[in-house]
Every structure is written in C-alpha cells, then in structure tokens.
Coordinates of C-alpha atoms in Angstrom, one line a residue:
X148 CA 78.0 145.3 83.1
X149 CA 76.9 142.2 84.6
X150 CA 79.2 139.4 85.2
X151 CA 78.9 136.6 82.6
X152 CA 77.5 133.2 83.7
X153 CA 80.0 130.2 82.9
X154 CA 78.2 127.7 80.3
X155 CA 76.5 124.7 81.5
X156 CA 79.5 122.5 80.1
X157 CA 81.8 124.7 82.3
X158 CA 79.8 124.4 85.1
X159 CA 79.6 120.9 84.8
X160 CA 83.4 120.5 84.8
X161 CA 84.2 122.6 87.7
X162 CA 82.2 120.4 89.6
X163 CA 83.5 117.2 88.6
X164 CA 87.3 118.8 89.3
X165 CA 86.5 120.4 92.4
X166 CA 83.8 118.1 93.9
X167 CA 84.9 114.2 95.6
X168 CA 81.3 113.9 95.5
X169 CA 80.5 114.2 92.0
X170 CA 83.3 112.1 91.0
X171 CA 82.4 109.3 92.8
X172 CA 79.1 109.2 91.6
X173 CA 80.2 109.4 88.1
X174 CA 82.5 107.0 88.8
X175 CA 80.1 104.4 90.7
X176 CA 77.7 105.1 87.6
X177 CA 80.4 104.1 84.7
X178 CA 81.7 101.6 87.0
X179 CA 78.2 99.5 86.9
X180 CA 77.7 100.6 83.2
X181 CA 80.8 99.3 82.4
X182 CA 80.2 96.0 84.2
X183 CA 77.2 95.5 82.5
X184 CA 78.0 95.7 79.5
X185 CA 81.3 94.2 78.9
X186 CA 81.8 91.7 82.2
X187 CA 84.8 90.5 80.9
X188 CA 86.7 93.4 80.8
X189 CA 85.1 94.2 84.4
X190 CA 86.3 91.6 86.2
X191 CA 90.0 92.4 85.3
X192 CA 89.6 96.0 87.0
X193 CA 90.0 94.2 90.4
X194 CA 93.2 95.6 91.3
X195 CA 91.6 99.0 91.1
X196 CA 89.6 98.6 94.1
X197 CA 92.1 96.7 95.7
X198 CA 95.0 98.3 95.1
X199 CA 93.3 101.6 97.1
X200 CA 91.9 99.8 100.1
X201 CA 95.5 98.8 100.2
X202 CA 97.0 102.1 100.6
X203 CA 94.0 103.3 102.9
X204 CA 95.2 100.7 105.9
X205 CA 98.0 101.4 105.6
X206 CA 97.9 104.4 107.4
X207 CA 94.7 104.1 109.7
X208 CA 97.2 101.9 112.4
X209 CA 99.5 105.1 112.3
X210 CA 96.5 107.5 112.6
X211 CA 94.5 105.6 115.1
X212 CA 98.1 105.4 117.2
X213 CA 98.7 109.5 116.9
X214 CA 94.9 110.6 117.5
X215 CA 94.8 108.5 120.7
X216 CA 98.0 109.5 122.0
X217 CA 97.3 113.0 121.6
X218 CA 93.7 112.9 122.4
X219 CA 95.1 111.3 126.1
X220 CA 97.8 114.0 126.7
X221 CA 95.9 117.1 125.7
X222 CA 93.0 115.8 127.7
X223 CA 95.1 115.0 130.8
X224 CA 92.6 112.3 132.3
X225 CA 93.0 109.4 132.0
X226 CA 90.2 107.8 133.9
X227 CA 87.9 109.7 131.7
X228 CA 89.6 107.6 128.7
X229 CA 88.9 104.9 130.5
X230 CA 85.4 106.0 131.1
X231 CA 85.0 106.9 127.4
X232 CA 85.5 103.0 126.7
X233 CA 83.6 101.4 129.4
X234 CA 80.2 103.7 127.8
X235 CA 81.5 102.9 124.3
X236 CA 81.3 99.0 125.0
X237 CA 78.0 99.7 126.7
X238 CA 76.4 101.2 123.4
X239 CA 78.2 98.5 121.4
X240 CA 76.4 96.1 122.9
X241 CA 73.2 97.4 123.4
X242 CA 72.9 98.4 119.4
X243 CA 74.1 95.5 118.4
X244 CA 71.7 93.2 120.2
X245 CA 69.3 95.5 119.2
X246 CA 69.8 94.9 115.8
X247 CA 70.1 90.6 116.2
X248 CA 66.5 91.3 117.4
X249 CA 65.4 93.2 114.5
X250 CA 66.5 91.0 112.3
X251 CA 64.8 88.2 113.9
X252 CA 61.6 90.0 114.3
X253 CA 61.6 91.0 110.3
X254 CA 62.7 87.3 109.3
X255 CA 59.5 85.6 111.2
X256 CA 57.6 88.7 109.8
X257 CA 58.4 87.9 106.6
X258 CA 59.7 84.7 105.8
X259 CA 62.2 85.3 102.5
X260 CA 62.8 81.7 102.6
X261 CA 59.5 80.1 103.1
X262 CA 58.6 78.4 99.7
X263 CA 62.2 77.5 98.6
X264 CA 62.1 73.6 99.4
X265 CA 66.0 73.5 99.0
X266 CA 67.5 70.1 99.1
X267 CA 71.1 71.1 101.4
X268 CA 72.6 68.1 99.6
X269 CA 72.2 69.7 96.2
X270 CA 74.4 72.9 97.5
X271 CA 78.3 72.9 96.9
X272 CA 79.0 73.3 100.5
X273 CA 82.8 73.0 99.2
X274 CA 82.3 76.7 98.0
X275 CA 81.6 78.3 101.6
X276 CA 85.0 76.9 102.4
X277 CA 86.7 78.1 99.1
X278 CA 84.7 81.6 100.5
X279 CA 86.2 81.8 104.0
X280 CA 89.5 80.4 102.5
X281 CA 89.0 77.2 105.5
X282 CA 89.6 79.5 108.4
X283 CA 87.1 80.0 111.8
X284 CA 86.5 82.7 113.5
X285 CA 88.2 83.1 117.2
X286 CA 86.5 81.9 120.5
X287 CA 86.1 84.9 122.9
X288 CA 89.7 83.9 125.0
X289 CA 91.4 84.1 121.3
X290 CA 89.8 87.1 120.6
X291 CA 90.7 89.1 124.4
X292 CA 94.5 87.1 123.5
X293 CA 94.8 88.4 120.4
X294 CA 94.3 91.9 121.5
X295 CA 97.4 92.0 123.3
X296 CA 100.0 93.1 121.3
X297 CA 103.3 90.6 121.1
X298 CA 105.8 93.3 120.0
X299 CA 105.4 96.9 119.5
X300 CA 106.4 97.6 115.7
X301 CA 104.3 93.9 115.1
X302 CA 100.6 95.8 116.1
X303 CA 101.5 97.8 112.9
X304 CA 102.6 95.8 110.5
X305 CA 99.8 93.4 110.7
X306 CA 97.5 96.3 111.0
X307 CA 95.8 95.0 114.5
X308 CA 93.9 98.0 115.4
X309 CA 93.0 96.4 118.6
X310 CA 96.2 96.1 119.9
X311 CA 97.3 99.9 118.2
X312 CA 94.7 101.0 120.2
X313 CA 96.7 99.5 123.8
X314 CA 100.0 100.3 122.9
X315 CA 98.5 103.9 122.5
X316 CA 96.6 104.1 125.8
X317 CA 100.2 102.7 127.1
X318 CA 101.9 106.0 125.4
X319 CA 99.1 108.6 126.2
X320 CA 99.2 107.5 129.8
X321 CA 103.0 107.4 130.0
X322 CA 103.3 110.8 128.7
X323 CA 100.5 111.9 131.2
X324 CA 102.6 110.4 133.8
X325 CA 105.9 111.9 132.9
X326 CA 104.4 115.4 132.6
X327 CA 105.6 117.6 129.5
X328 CA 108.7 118.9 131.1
X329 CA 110.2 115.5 131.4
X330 CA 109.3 114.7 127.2
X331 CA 109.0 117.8 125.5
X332 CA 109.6 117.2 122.2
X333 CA 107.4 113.9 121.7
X334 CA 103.9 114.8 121.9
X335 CA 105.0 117.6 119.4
X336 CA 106.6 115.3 117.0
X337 CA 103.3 112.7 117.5
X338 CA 101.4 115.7 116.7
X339 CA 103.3 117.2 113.5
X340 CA 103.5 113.3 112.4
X341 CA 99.3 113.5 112.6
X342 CA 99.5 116.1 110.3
X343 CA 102.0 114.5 107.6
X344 CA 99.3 111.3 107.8
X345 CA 95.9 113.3 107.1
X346 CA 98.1 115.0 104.3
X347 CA 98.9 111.4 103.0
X348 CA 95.3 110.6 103.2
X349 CA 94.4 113.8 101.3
X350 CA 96.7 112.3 98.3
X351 CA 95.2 108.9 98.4
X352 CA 92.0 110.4 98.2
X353 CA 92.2 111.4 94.7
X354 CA 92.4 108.0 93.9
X355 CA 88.8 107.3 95.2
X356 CA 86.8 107.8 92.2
X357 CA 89.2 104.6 90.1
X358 CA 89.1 102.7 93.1
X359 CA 84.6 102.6 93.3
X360 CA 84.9 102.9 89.1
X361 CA 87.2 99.3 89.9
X362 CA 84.4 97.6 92.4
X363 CA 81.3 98.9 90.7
X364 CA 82.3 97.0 87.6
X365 CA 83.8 94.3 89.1
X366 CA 80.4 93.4 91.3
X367 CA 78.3 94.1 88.5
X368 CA 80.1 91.8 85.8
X369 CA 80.9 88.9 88.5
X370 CA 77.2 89.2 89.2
X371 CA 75.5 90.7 86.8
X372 CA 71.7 91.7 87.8
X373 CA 70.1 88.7 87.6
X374 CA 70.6 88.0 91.3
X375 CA 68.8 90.9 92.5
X376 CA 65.4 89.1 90.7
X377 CA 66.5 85.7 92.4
X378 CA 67.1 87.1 95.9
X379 CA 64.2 90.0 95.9
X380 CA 62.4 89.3 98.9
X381 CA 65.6 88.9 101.2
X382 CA 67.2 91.9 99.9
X383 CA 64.1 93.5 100.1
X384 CA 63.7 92.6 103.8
X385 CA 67.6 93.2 104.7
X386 CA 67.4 96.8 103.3
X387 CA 64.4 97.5 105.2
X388 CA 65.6 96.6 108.3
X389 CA 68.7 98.4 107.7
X390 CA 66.3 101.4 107.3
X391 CA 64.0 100.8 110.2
X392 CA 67.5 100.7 112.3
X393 CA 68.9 103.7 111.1
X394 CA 65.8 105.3 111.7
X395 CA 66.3 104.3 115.4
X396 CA 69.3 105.5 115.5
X397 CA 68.6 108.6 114.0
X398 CA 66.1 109.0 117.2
X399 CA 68.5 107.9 119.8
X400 CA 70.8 110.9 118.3
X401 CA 68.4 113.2 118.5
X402 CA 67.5 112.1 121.9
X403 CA 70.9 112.0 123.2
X404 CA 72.8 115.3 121.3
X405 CA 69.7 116.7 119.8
X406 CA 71.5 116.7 116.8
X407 CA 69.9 115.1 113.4
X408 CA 71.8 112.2 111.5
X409 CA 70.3 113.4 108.0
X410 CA 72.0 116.2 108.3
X411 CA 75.1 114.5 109.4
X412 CA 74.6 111.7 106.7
X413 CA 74.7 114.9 104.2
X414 CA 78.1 116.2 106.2
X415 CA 79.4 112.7 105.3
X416 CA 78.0 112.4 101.8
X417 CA 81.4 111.7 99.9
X418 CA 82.9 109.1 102.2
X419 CA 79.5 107.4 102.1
X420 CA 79.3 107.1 98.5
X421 CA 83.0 105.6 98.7
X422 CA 82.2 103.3 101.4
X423 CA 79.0 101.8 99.1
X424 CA 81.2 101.6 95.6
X425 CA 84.6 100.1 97.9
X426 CA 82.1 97.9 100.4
X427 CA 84.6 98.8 102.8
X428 CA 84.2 101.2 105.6
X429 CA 88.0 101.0 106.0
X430 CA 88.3 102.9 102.9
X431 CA 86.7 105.8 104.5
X432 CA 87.8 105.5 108.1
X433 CA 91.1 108.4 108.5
X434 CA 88.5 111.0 106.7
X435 CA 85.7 110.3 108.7
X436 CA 87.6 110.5 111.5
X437 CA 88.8 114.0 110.6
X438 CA 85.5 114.9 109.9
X439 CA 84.2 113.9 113.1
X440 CA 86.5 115.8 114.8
X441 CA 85.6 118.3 113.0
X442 CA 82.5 118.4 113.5
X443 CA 83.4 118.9 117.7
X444 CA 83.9 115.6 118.9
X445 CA 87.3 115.2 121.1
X446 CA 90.2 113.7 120.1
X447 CA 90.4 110.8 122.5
X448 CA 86.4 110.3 122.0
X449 CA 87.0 109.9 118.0
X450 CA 90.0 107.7 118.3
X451 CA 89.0 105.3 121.2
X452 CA 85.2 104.9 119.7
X453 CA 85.0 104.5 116.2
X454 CA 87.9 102.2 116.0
X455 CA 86.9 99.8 118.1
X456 CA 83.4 100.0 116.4
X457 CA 84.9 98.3 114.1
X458 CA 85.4 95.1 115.7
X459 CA 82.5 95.5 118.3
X460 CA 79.7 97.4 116.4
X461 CA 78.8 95.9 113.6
X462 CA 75.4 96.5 113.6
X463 CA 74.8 95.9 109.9
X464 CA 76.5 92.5 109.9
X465 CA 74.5 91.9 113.0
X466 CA 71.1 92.3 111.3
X467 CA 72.3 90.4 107.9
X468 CA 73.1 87.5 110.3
X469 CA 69.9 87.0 111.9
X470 CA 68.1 87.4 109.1
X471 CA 70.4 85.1 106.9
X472 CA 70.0 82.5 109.5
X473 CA 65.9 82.4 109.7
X474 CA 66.3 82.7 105.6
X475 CA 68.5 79.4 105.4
X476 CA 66.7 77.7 108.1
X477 CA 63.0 78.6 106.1
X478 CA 64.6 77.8 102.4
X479 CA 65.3 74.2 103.8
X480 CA 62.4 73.8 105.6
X481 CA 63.3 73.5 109.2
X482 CA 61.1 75.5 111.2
X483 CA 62.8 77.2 114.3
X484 CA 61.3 77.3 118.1
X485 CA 61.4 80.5 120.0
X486 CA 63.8 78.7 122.5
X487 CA 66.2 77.9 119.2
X488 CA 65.5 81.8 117.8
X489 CA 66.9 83.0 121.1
X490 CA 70.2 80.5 120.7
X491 CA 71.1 82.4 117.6
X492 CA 70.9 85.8 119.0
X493 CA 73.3 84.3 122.0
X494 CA 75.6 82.4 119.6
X495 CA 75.7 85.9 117.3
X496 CA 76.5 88.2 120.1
X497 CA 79.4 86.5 120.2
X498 CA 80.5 85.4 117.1
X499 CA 79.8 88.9 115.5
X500 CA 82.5 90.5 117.4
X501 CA 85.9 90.7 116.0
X502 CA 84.8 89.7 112.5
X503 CA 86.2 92.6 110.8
X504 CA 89.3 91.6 109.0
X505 CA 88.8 88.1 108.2
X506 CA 87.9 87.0 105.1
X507 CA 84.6 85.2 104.5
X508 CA 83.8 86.1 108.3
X509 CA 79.9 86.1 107.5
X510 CA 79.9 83.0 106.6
X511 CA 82.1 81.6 109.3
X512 CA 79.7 83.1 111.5
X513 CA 76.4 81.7 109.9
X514 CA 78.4 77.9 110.2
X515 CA 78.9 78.4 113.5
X516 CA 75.5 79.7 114.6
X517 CA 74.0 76.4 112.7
X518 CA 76.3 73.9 114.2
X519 CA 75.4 75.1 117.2
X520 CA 72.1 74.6 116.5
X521 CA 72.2 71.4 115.3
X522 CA 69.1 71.4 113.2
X523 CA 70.2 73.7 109.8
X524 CA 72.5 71.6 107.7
X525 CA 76.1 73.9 107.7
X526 CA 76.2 73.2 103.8
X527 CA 73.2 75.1 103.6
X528 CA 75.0 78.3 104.2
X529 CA 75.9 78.4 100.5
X530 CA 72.8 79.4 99.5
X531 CA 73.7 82.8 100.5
X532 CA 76.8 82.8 98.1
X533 CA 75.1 84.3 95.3
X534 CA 73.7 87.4 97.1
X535 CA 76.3 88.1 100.0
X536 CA 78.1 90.9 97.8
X537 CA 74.9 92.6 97.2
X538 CA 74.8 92.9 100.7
X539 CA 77.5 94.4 101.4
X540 CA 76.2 98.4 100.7
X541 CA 73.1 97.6 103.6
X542 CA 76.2 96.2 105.9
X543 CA 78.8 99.3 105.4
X544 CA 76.0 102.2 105.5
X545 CA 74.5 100.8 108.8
X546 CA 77.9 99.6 110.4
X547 CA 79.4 103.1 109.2
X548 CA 76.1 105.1 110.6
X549 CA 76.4 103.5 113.4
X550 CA 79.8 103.5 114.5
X551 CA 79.6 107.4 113.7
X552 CA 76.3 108.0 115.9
X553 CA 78.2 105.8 118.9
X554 CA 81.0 108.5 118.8
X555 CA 79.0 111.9 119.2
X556 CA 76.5 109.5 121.9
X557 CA 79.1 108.8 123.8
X558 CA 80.9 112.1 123.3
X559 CA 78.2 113.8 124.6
X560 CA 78.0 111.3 127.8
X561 CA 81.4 112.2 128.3
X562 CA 81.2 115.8 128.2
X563 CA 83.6 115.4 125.0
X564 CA 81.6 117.0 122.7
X565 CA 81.2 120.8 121.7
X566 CA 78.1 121.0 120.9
X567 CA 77.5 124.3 119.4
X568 CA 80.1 123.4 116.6
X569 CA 78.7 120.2 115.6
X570 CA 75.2 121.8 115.1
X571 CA 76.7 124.7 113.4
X572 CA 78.6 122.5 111.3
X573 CA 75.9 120.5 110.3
X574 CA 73.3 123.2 109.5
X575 CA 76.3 124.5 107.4
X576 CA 77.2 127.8 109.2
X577 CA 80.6 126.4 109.4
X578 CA 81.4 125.2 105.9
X579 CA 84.0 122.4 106.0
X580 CA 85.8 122.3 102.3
X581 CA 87.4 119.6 100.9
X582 CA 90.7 121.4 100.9
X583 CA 90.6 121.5 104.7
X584 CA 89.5 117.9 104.4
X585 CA 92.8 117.3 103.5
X586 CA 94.8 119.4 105.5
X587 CA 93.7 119.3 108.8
X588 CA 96.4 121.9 110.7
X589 CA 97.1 123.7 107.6
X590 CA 95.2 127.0 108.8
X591 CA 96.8 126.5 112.4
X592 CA 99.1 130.0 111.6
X593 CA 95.6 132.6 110.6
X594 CA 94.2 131.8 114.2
X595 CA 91.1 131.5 115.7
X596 CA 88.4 129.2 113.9
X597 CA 90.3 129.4 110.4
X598 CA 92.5 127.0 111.8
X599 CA 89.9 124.3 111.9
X600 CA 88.8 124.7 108.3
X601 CA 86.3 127.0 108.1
X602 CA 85.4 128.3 104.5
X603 CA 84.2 131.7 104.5
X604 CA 84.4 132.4 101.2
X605 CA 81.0 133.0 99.6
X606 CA 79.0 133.6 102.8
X607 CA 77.2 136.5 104.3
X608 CA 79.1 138.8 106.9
X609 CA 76.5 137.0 109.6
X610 CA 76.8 133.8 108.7
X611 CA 80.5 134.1 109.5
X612 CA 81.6 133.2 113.5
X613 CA 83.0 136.7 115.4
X614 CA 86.2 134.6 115.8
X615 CA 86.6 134.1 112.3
X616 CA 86.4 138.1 111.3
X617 CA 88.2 138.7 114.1
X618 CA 91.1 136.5 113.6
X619 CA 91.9 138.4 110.5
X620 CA 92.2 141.8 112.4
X621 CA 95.5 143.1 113.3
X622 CA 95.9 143.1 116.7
X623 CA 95.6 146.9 117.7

C-alpha cells in the first residue's frame, strides 16, 4: 500500500516550523501588511526589531575574538594572517572605489534630480542634525586611534570590532609563539567557548521572524508607500546600480574561484531575507560567518575578512553616496564640473570608511562631501530624509554580497580555501541543514564529514561523499 501524502495544510505547516526561510518571508509579508494598514499600531513594534539586533551584537565581539584566535593557532602562520589582511584591504579598496565610480557614472547618466528646482532654504536642515543625533564622523588619524584598543575587557563592552579583531591577532600570535605545550588547555577552552556562542546564536535565531515582522511594519507605517512615488527615479537608479555591481561581482567570483554567486546567494537565502526586513547586516553576521566556513573558507580567512568588511567595504553605502550627492547637487540646481565630480569620489573614499556603527553616518558623510565642495548647500542634504530608509535593503544586500564575495576572493588568493567543498556545497551535494546551522561542532563525535553538518538524509547513495558512508562503518 502506498504511503499517504500529508494534506496541503500539513505541508504548509511543516514548512513554516521547520524552514527560517519561510518564516521570515511570512513574517516580512505581515510585517508590511500590518504597517499599512494600521500605522499606528506599527510604529509601537519598534522594540521588536530592536530588541534582536540587540542580542545579535552582543555576541559577534565574542565570536569574531574566538574564530580569529583559533583560525591563527590551527593555521600556525602568522605571516600568512598578515598576508590575508594586506589582500583583504587591497580588494576593499578597489571595490569600493569601483562602486563611487558607478555611482557617479549612473547619476550623470541619469540625472534623478534634474527638474526638482529645490529652494535649500525651504528644507529643515535642523532635521539632518536631529538624524545624525549632532555627531561627525572621524578624520582618518581618529579612525587608525580608535582602532587601538585602551583596555582589553573595554574592546568588548563597547562592541569595537576593530579593536576585537587586534587584541585577537595579539592572542593567536601569542599562542603561536608559546607553542601548545606551554598553554594547553586555552586554545581548547577558546574553542569549546566557540561552540557555546554559535549555540547562543542558534537560540537567538528563532527570534528572527518577530524581529523583520517588528521592522517591516515599523518602515512601512513611519513611511507608508507614498515615498516610493515621490522618490521613483532615484530609487530606481540606486537599485540598478546595486544590480549592475553585483553583477560585477558575480563575474570577478567566477573569475577568481570559478564559483557562481547565485548559487551562493541561494546558500545564503535566509540570512538575506533577515538582513533586508532588520536593514542590518549585523543581524546576520555570526550565521554567515558559520556558513562561510562552511562552505570551505578557513577560519582565520572568515574571521579577519568579513569583519573588517564591515568598516572598510561598504560598497552599497559607497554607491548610495555618490549618487545621493549628484541627486542633491541636480535637485538644487548646481551643476558639477568633472574636476568637482572627482573631489567627491576622493572626499568619499575617505569618509565611507569606518561608518558602520554611527548613527546617521550617511548623512554625516553626504555634509562632509558638500562642505568640502563648497558649492551644494549642507542643508540640502535633507532632502534625502524622506527616502534614506528605503534605501537601506540596496545598501545591506550589496554591502552583505560583497563582504561575502571578498572572503572566498581572498580565500582563494591565500590558498585558504577548499575548493571542492564550496562547489559541492553550493550545487547542494553537501546539504547544510538548519540544525547544523546551529550547532556547528555538534556532529564532531560520528567523524569524518558528518562532523561538519552534512545532511544525508533523503539523498541518493551517490550523492553522498565516501567519507560520509564510511564514517558510519565500524572500524574492522
């Protein structure tokens, strides 16, 4: 007798208890239904979002610090650490320029602020302060200072992954220095306290689905859809961009590991889909580190790189910059020279890095790149008030993308990355579940590739790696 065939409803439920995925896009869904329809209620569901971003940092400082640390020691070079940074910075740099120059070239392409004829004394310039809460963004000798840590436990409390990221080179290549005989039990205990982290994050994870319901709402009733008709030819323009840029990069990936980024973007699908409904790719940072990993990047290579992409590779904000500045500058009429156009990629070179963290830190930049110009109006940078949260999905997708293609480039420059898993893991011959997700050393005691995760349930016999069937064997 055939087995039975659950019921759609059935079906329907399993997937929404077993599947991140589908709960975040239900959630995303009734987050912006909710919004719309009672915005009153919505914007009281704040703390939702919030409250989860809150619990996500504060355990990527503790992660970052364990991944590097044992990513140094079990690779037992440091000058290829070193290495690893120096090429990281490298393709930092060049992405990030290269997306100031997009932006640029799409802004004269298409002018989204031609037409506009915006008095600057009509706009609240008051607001951009109450936005960025009166701060500035540092000069480059703050920002190198401020890396340094000032006290050891300080780094963590105020969640300066910079300066996590030293004090852990500091431990890896102490521990390298005094050798394994001379500190036994520390690596060990740096490792086990690695695995009690990725268990926390596989708890906090469940709240993920609230936490987009939360945002979703409260964007949509703060906002409402009206703006989207106001704005449509810049968000248009900065969408497109984003998508001509990920494009590139989905060709430099190739190029480089000969590995494709749509199938990676599908490996990543559920921290995506949270990164869009939080705007945060903070939110999503300890699991796509895990995932990277993974997915046969090296330890050091995950926990050096994608880190500090976060403070050096943003190349989303990078193109929302450029083309916000050519958008105020045509919405008020003043018509920049090439000489001025190559100013503000200079200027935003700089003042893009080390934004992450500050509040209001695109709009700190924007004042700064038209003071420095001296011919757009600073108040004029409210004019981007109104649609800055809408951009906030093109910024975390391209800064997440990104940050993610920079780690398996680099990787691979390196000699850190295992190549043959990452393409079997992205065409899906290794199946990564969610319950490994969580657990990254819990399969550590069945041995051979079981211990990194791999799902075999379901699969064909030859879909299966040898060391997987042969793990299970007793040992004759």
């Amino acid at each position: 007798m055939p087995p039975s065939v659950p019921s759609l409803p059935r079906r329907v439920a399993r997937i929404l208890r077993t599947s991140l995925f589908a709960q975040v896009a239900c959630a995303l869904v009734l987050g912006i239904v909710v919004g719309k329809l009672w915005p009153d209620v919505a914007t009281d569901l704040q703390p939702l979002g919030d409250g989860f971003t809150r619990l996500i940092k504060t355990i990527i400082s503790p992660l970052v610090f364990c991944v590097v640390v044992v990513g140094i020691a079990k690779a037992g070079d440091l000058k290829a650490f070193g290495r690893i940074g120096l090429k990281a910075l490298i393709w930092f740099e060049v992405a990030s320029t290269l997306a100031l120059i997009i932006g640029l070239l799409a802004a004269n392409l298409v002018q989204p602020g031609s037409g506009m004829n915006v008095d600057p004394s009509t706009l609240d310039a008051s607001a951009v302060d109450a936005k960025t809460g009166g701060g500035s963004l540092p000069t480059t000798t703050e920002f190198v200072v401020n890396a340094i840590p000032t006290s050891f436990i300080g780094a963590f409390a105020e969640n300066e992954l910079l300066q996590v990221l030293i004090l852990a080179c500091l431990v890896g290549a102490a521990l390298l220095h005094l050798g394994h005989t001379k500190v036994p039990k520390v690596l060990p205990a740096i490792e086990q306290a690695q695995e009690i982290i990725f268990a926390v994050v596989g708890f906090i994870m469940r709240l993920a689905p609230i936490a987009v319901f939360g945002a979703m709402a409260v964007l949509i009733g703060n906002y409402g859809l009206g703006v989207i008709e106001t704005y449509a030819k810049l968000i248009i323009l900065c969408y497109a961009a984003a998508a001509l840029f990920i494009a590139l990069l989905a060709i430099a990936l190739k190029m480089v590991t000969g590995l494709s980024l749509w199938k990676f973007l599908r490996y990543i699908r559920e921290e995506m889909l949270l990164a869009l409904g939080t705007a945060s790719t903070e939110s999503v940072m300890p699991r796509v580190m895990l995932k990277l990993r993974k997915a046969g990047a090296r330890d050091d290579a995950v926990g050096l790189v994608l880190p500090t992409g976060y403070s050096f590779n943003l190349d989303g904000a990078s193109l929302y910059l450029s083309i916000g500045t050519l958008f105020i500058a045509q919405a008020v009429g003043v018509d920049l020279s090439l000489g001025e156009q190559v100013t503000v990629v200079l200027v935003l070179m700089l003042t893009s890095k080390g934004m992450a963290g500050i509040p209001g830190s695109a709009f700190l930049a924007l004042s700064a790149t038209a003071s420095s110009l001296g011919a757009i109006p600073a108040g004029a940078v409210a004019l981007l008030l109104g649609v800055d949260r809408i951009m906030d999905s093109m910024r975390v997708v391209t800064n997440l993308l990104g940050n993610c293609v920079a780690v398996f480039a680099v990787s691979r420059w390196e000699g850190a990355l295992d190549l043959e898993r990452a393409k079997k893991v992205l065409d899906r011959e290794i199946v990564i579940s969610e319950e490994d997700d969580e657990d990254d050393e819990g399969g550590k005691d069945n041995g051979g590739e079981a211990a990194d995760g791999v799902d075999v349930k379901g699969l064909p016999v030859a879909a299966v790696p040898a060391q997987v069937s042969d793990a299970k064997e007793p040992a004759s």
